[in-house]
GROMACS .gro file of C-alpha atoms in nm:
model
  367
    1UNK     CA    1  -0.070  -3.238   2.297
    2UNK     CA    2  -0.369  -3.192   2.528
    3UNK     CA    3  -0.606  -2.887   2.442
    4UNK     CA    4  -0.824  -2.764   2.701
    5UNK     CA    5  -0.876  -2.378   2.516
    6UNK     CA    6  -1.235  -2.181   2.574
    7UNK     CA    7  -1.305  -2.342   2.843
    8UNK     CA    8  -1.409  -2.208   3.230
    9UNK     CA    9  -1.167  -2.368   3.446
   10UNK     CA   10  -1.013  -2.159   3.774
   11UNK     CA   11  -0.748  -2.331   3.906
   12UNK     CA   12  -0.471  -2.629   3.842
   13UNK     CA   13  -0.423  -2.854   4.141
   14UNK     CA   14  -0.137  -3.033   4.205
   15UNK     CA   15  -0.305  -3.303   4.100
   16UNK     CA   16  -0.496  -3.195   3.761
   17UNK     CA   17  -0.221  -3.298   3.555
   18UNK     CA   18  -0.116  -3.619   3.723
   19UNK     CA   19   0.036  -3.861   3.509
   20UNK     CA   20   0.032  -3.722   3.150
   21UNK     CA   21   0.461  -3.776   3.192
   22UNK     CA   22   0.450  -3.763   2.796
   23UNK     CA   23   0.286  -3.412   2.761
   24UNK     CA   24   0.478  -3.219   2.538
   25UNK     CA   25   0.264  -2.930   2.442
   26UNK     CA   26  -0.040  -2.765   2.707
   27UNK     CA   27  -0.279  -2.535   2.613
   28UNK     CA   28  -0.492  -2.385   2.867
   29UNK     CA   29  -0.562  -2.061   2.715
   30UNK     CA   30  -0.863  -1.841   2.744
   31UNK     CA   31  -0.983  -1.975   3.044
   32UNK     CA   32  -1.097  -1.804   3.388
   33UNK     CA   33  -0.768  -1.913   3.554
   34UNK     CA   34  -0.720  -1.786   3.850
   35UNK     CA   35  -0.491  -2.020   4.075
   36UNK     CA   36  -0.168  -2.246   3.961
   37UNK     CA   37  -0.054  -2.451   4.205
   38UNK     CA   38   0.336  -2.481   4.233
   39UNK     CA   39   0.358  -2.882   4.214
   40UNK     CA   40   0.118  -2.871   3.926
   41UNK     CA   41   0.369  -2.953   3.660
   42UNK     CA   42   0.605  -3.171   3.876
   43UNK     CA   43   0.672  -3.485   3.663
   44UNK     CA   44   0.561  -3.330   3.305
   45UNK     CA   45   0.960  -3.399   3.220
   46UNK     CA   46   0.904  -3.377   2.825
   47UNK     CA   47   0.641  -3.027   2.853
   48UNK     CA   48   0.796  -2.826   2.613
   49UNK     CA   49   0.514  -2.572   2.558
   50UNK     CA   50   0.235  -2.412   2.758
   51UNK     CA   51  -0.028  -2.180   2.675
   52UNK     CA   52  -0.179  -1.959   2.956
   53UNK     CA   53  -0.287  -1.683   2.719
   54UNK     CA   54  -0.632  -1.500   2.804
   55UNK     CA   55  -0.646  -1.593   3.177
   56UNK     CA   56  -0.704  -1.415   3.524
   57UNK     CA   57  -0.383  -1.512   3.632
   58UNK     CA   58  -0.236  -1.170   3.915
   59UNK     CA   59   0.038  -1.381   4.073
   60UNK     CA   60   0.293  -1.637   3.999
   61UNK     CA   61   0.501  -1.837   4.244
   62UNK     CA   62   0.856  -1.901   4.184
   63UNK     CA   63   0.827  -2.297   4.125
   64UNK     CA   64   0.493  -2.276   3.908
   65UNK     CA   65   0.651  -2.425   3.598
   66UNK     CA   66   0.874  -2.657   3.792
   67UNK     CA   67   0.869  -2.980   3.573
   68UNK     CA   68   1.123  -3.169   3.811
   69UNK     CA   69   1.366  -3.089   4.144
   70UNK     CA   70   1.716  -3.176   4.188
   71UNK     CA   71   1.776  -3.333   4.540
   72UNK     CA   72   1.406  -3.165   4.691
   73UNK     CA   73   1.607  -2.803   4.619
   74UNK     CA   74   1.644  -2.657   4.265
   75UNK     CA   75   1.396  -2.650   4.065
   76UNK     CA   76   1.430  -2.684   3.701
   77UNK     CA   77   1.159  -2.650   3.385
   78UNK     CA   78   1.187  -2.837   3.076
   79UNK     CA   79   0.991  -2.543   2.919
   80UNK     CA   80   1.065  -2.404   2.573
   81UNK     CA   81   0.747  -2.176   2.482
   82UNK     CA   82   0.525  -1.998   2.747
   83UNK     CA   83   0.247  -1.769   2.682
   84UNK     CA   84   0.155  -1.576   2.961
   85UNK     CA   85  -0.033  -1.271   2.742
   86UNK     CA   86  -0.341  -1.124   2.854
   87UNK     CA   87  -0.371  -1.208   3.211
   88UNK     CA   88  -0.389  -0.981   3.544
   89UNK     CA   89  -0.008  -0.975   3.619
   90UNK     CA   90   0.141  -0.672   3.767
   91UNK     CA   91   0.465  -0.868   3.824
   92UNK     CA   92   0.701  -1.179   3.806
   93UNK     CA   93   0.931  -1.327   4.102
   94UNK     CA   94   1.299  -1.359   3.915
   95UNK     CA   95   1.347  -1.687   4.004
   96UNK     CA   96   1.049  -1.784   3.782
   97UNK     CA   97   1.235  -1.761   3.490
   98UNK     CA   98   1.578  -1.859   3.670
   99UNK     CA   99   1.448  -2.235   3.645
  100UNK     CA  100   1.411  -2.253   3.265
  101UNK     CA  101   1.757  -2.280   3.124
  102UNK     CA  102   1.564  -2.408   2.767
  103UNK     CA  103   1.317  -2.097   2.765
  104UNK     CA  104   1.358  -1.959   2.406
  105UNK     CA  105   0.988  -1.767   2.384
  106UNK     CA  106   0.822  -1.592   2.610
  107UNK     CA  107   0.536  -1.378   2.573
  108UNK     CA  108   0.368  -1.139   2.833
  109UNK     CA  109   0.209  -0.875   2.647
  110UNK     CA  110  -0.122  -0.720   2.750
  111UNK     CA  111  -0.110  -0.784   3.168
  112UNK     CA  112  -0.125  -0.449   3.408
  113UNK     CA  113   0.275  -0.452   3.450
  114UNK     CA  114   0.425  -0.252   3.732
  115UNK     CA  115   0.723  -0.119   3.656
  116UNK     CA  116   0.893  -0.051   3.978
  117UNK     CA  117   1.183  -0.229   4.149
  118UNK     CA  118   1.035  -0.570   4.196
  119UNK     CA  119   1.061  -0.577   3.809
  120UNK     CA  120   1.371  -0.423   3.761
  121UNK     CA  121   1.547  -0.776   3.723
  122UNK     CA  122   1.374  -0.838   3.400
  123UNK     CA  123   1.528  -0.547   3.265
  124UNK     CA  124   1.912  -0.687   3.301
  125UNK     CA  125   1.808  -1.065   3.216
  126UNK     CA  126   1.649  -0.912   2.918
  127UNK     CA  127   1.971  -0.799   2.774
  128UNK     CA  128   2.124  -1.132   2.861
  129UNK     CA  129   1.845  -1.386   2.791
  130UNK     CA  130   1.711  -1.517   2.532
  131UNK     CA  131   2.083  -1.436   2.303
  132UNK     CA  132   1.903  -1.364   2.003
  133UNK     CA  133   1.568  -1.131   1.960
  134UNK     CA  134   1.358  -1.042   1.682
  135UNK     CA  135   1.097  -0.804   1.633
  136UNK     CA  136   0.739  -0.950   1.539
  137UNK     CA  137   0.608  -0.733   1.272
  138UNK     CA  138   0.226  -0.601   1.283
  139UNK     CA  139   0.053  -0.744   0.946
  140UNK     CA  140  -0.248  -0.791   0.792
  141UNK     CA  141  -0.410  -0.497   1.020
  142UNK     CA  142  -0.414  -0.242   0.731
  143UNK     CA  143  -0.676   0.008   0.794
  144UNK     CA  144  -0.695  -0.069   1.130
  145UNK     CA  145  -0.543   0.219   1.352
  146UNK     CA  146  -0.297   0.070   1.620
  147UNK     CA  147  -0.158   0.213   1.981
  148UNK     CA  148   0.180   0.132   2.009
  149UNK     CA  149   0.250   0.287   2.417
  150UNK     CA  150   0.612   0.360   2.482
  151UNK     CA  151   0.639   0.539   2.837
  152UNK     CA  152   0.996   0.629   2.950
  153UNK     CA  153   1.108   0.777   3.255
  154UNK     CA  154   1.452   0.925   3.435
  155UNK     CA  155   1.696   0.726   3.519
  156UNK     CA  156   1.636   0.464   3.802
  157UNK     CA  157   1.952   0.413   3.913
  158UNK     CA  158   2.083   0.688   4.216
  159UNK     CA  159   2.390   0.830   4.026
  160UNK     CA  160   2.637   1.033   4.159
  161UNK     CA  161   2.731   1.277   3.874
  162UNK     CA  162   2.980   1.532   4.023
  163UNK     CA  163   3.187   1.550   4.333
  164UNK     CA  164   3.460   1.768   4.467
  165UNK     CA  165   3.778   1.638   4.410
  166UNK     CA  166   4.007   1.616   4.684
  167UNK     CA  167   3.985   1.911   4.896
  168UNK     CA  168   4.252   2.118   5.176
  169UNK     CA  169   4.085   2.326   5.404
  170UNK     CA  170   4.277   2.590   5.650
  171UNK     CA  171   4.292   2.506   6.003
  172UNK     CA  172   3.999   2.680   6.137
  173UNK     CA  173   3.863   2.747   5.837
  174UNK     CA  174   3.501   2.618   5.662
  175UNK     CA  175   3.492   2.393   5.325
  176UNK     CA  176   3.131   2.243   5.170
  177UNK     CA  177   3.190   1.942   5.004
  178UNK     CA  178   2.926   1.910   4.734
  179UNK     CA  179   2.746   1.565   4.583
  180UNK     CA  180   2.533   1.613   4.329
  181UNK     CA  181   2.261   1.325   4.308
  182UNK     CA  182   2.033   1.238   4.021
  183UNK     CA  183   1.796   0.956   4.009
  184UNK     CA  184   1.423   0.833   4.033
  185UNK     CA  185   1.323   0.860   4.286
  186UNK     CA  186   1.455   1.115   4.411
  187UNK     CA  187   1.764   0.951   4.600
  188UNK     CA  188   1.883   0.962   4.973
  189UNK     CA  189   2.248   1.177   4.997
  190UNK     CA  190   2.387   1.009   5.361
  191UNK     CA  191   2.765   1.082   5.409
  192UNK     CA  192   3.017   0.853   5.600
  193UNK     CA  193   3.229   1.048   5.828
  194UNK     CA  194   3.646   0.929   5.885
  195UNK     CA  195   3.543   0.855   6.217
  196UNK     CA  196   3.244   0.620   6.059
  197UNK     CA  197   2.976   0.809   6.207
  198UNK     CA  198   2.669   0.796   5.914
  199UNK     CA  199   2.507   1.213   5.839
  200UNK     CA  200   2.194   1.287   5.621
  201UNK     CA  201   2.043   1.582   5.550
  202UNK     CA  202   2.002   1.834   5.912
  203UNK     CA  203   1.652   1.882   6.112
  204UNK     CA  204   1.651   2.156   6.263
  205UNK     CA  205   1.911   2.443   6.239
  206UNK     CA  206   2.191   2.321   6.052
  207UNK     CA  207   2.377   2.678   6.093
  208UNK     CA  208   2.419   2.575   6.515
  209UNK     CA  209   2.624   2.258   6.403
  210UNK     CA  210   2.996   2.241   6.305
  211UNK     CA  211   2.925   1.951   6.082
  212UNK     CA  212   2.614   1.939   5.908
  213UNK     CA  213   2.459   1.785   5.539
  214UNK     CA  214   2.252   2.072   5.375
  215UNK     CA  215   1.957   1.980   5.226
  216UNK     CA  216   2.090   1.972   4.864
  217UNK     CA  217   2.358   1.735   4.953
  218UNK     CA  218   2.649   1.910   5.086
  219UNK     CA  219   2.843   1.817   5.403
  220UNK     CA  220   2.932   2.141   5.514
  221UNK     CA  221   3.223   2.178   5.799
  222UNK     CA  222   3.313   2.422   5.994
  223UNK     CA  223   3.573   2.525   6.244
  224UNK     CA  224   3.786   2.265   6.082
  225UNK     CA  225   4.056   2.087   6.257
  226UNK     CA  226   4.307   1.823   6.238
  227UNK     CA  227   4.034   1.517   6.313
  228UNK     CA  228   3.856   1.617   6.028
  229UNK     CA  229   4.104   1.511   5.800
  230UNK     CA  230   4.063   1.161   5.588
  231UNK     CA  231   3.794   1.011   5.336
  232UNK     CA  232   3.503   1.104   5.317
  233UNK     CA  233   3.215   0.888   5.175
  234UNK     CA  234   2.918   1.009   4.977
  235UNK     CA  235   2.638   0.730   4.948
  236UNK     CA  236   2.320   0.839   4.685
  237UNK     CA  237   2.044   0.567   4.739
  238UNK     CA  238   1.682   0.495   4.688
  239UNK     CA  239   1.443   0.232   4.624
  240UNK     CA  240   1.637   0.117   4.304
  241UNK     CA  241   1.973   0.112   4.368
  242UNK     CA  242   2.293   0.307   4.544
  243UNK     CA  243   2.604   0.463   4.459
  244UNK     CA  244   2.870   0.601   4.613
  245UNK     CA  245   3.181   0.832   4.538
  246UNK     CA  246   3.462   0.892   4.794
  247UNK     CA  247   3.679   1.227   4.856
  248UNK     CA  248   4.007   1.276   5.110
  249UNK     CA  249   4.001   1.655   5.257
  250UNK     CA  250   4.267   1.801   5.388
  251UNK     CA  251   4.387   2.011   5.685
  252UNK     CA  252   4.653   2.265   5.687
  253UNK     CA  253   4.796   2.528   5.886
  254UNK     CA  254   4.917   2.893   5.755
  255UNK     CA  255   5.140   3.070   5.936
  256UNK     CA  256   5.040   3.420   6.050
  257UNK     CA  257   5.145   3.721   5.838
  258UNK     CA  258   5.119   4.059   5.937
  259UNK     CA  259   4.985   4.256   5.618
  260UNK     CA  260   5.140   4.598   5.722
  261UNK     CA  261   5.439   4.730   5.605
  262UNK     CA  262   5.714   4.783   5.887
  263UNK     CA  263   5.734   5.207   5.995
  264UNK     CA  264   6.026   5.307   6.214
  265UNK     CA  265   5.933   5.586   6.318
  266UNK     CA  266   5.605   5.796   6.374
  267UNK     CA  267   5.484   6.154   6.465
  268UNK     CA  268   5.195   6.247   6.619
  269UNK     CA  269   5.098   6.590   6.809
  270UNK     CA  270   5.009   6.627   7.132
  271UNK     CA  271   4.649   6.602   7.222
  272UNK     CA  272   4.562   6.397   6.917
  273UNK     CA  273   4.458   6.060   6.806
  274UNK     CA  274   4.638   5.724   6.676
  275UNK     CA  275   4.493   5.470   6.460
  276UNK     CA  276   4.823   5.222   6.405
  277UNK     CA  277   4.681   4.900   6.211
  278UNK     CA  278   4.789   4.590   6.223
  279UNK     CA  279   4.627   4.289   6.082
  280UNK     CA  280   4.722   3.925   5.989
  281UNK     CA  281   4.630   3.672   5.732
  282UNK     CA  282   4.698   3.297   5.849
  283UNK     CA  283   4.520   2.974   5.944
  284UNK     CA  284   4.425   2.918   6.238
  285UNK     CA  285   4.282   3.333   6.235
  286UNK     CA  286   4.564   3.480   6.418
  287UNK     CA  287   4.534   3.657   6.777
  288UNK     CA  288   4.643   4.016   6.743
  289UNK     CA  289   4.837   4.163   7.058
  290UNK     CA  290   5.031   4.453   7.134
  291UNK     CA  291   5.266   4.540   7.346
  292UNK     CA  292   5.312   4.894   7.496
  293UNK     CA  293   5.659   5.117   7.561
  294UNK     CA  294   5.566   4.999   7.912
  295UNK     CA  295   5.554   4.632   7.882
  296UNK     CA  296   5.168   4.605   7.877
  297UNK     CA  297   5.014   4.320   7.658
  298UNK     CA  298   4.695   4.444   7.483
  299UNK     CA  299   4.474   4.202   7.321
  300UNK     CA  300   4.136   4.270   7.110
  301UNK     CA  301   3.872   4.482   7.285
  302UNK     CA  302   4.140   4.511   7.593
  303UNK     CA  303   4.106   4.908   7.746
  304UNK     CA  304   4.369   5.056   7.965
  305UNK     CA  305   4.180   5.344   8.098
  306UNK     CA  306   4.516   5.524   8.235
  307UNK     CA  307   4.619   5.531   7.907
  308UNK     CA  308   4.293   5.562   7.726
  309UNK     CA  309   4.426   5.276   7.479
  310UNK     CA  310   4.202   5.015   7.318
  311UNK     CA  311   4.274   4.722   7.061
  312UNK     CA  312   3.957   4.717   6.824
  313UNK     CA  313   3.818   4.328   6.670
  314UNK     CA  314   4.026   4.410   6.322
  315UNK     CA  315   4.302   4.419   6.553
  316UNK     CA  316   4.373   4.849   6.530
  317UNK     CA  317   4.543   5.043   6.771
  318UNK     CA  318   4.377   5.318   6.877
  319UNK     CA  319   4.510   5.635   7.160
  320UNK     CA  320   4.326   5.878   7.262
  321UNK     CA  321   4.483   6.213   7.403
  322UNK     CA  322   4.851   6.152   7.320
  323UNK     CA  323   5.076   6.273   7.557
  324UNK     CA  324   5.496   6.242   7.662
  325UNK     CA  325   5.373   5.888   7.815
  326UNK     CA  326   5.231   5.763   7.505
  327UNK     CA  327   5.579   5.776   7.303
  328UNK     CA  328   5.786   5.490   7.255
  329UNK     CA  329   5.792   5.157   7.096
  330UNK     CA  330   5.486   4.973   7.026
  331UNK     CA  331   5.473   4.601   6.847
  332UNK     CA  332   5.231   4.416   6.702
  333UNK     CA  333   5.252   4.042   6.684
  334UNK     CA  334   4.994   3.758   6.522
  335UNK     CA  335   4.998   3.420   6.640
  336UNK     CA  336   4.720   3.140   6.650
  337UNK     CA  337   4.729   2.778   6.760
  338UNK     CA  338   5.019   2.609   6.562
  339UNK     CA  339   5.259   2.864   6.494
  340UNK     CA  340   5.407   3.131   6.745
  341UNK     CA  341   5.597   3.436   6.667
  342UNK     CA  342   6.000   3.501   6.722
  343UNK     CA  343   6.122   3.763   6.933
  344UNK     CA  344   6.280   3.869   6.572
  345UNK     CA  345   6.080   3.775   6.305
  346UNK     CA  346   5.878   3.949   6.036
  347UNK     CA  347   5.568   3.899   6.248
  348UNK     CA  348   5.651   4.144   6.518
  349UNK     CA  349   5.557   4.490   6.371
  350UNK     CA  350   5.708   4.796   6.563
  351UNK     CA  351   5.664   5.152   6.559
  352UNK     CA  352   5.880   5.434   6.771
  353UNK     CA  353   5.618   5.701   6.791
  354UNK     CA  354   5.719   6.004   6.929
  355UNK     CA  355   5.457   6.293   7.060
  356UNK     CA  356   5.553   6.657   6.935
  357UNK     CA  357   5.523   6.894   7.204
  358UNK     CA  358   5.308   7.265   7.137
  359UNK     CA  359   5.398   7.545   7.382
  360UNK     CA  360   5.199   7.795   7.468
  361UNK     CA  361   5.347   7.944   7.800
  362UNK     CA  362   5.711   8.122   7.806
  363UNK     CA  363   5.874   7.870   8.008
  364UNK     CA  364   5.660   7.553   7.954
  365UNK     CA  365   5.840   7.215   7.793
  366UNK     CA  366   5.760   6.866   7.733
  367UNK     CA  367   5.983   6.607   7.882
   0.00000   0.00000   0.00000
């Protein structure tokens, strides 16, 4: 044992210790430590303990406790018992303790610890190593009052904690697929389009794009069509970790159908006004046209002055002034993009309107 305690050395050469191949137990506490160099316990095969307790020790290299190295590359410590208490340390490099396979004690109260992500491997090879812990009980302080700090926080870890399942969306339609992220910090939401193309969270106007992520998360689409279909990917990340949660959306097509009921037969009088409605339901939105006694195709906002008739947005009918040339048989038919109608299906709607005739004259009649 060698005992250099309450003493004012400041740093270890590789050199200090040169020789002492014997030295089983090190103490070097309460000192004004401020520099170990990495070689400084190369050769010290039989160190078993070594007290650095009460130092101003702020950084560590990987290889400081080295004792020997197999073939110039890993590097191995024979140590059993280190006391690193009381020094400046805000953190340790994992492979510190990844070169003492014999380490059963290790103490490293009292140092400035930061707990952020260059720690956060001491918190899994604490549940792994040493096997067995033990609690050291506070004695023989009685009377004295003691601060006991226990600061927790949210979870580090980005978790994904709810997702849409999988999804079908109408052809033409919109769908939001949500992803809920929790974590600290805060974490990143990024989605991973079918076509591999990586999205996070819009600048700018997200309501001018077709596919956009909100700010909250959600990959919102719009105007969808058939190459939007496949797996989606939702990736939560951040400083301490990622996770991600996959979902498949679907496409589908509806085919158009008209929500009126069929009429045969309507009559108007002369000199009035028609409203004949027709809409349709169906993915993509069906296109609403009509078709005239006379053959003429009428389409949404489409005027035929001669006639004074109009098709309105919802996809109405409307004359104005009916007269003898206004009766006859008017359809309606939807169709979109995928599915077309039959000359005689149930999407073609017709009406035979015919125009009742008032006289006024002795002599006058309505053809």
């Amino acid at each position: 044992m060698l005992k250099l305690s309450y003493n004012k050395l400041k740093e270890i050469n590789r050199h200090t210790l040169q020789g002492l191949w014997s030295l089983a137990r090190l103490h070097l506490d309460h000192n004004r430590l401020e520099f170990i160099h990495p070689d400084s316990f190369q050769g010290l095969t039989s160190l078993r303990l070594l007290q650095l307790e009460g130092n101003q020790l702020q950084q560590l290299h990987p290889a400081t406790f080295t004792t020997f190295t197999l073939m110039g590359h890993f590097h191995v410590s024979t140590l059993k018992h280190l006391y690193l208490s009381d020094n400046g340390l805000t953190s340790l490099p994992s492979r510190l303790v990844a070169t003492m396979p014999q380490l059963e004690n290790l103490y490293l109260h009292g140092n400035p610890w930061t707990c952020d992500c260059n720690m956060r491997w001491f918190h899994d090879w604490d549940k792994t190593s040493p096997e067995d812990t033990s609690i050291a009980p506070i004695e023989g302080f009685a009377g004295n009052s003691v601060s006991l700090p226990c600061v927790a926080s949210g979870s580090p870890d980005a978790e994904i904690i709810w997702i849409l399942p999988n999804v079908t969306v109408h052809l033409g339609g919109k769908v939001d697929l949500e992803c809920k992220v929790e974590g600290h910090p805060v974490p990143r939401v990024t989605w991973v389009l079918p076509n591999l193309v990586h999205m996070d969270a819009a600048l700018g106007f997200p309501s001018q794009q077709r596919v956009v992520v909100m700010n909250n998360g959600t990959l919102r689409i719009g105007q969808a069509s058939y190459t939007d279909r496949g797996i989606y990917k939702c990736i939560g990340s951040s400083a301490a970790g990622a996770d991600t949660v996959s979902v498949r959306l679907y496409v589908s097509a509806l085919p158009p159908v008209i929500q009126q009921t069929l009429h045969e037969n309507t009559s108007l009088p002369e000199g009035g006004t028609a409203y004949i409605h027709c809409t349709a339901t169906g993915a993509p939105q069906p296109v609403i046209r009509w078709i005239t006694p006379d053959g003429i195709q009428l389409t949404a906002s489409q005027l035929v002055t001669g006639q004074n008739l109009v098709v309105f947005p919802n996809g109405t009918l409307y004359i104005r002034g009916l007269g003898p040339r206004n009766a006859g048989r008017y359809e309606c038919s939807a169709s979109n993009t995928v599915f077309a109608p039959l000359p005689q299906s149930k999407k073609v709607l017709g009406w035979n309107m015919m125009v009742s005739c008032f006289v006024e004259f002795v002599g006058s009649s309505c053809a």
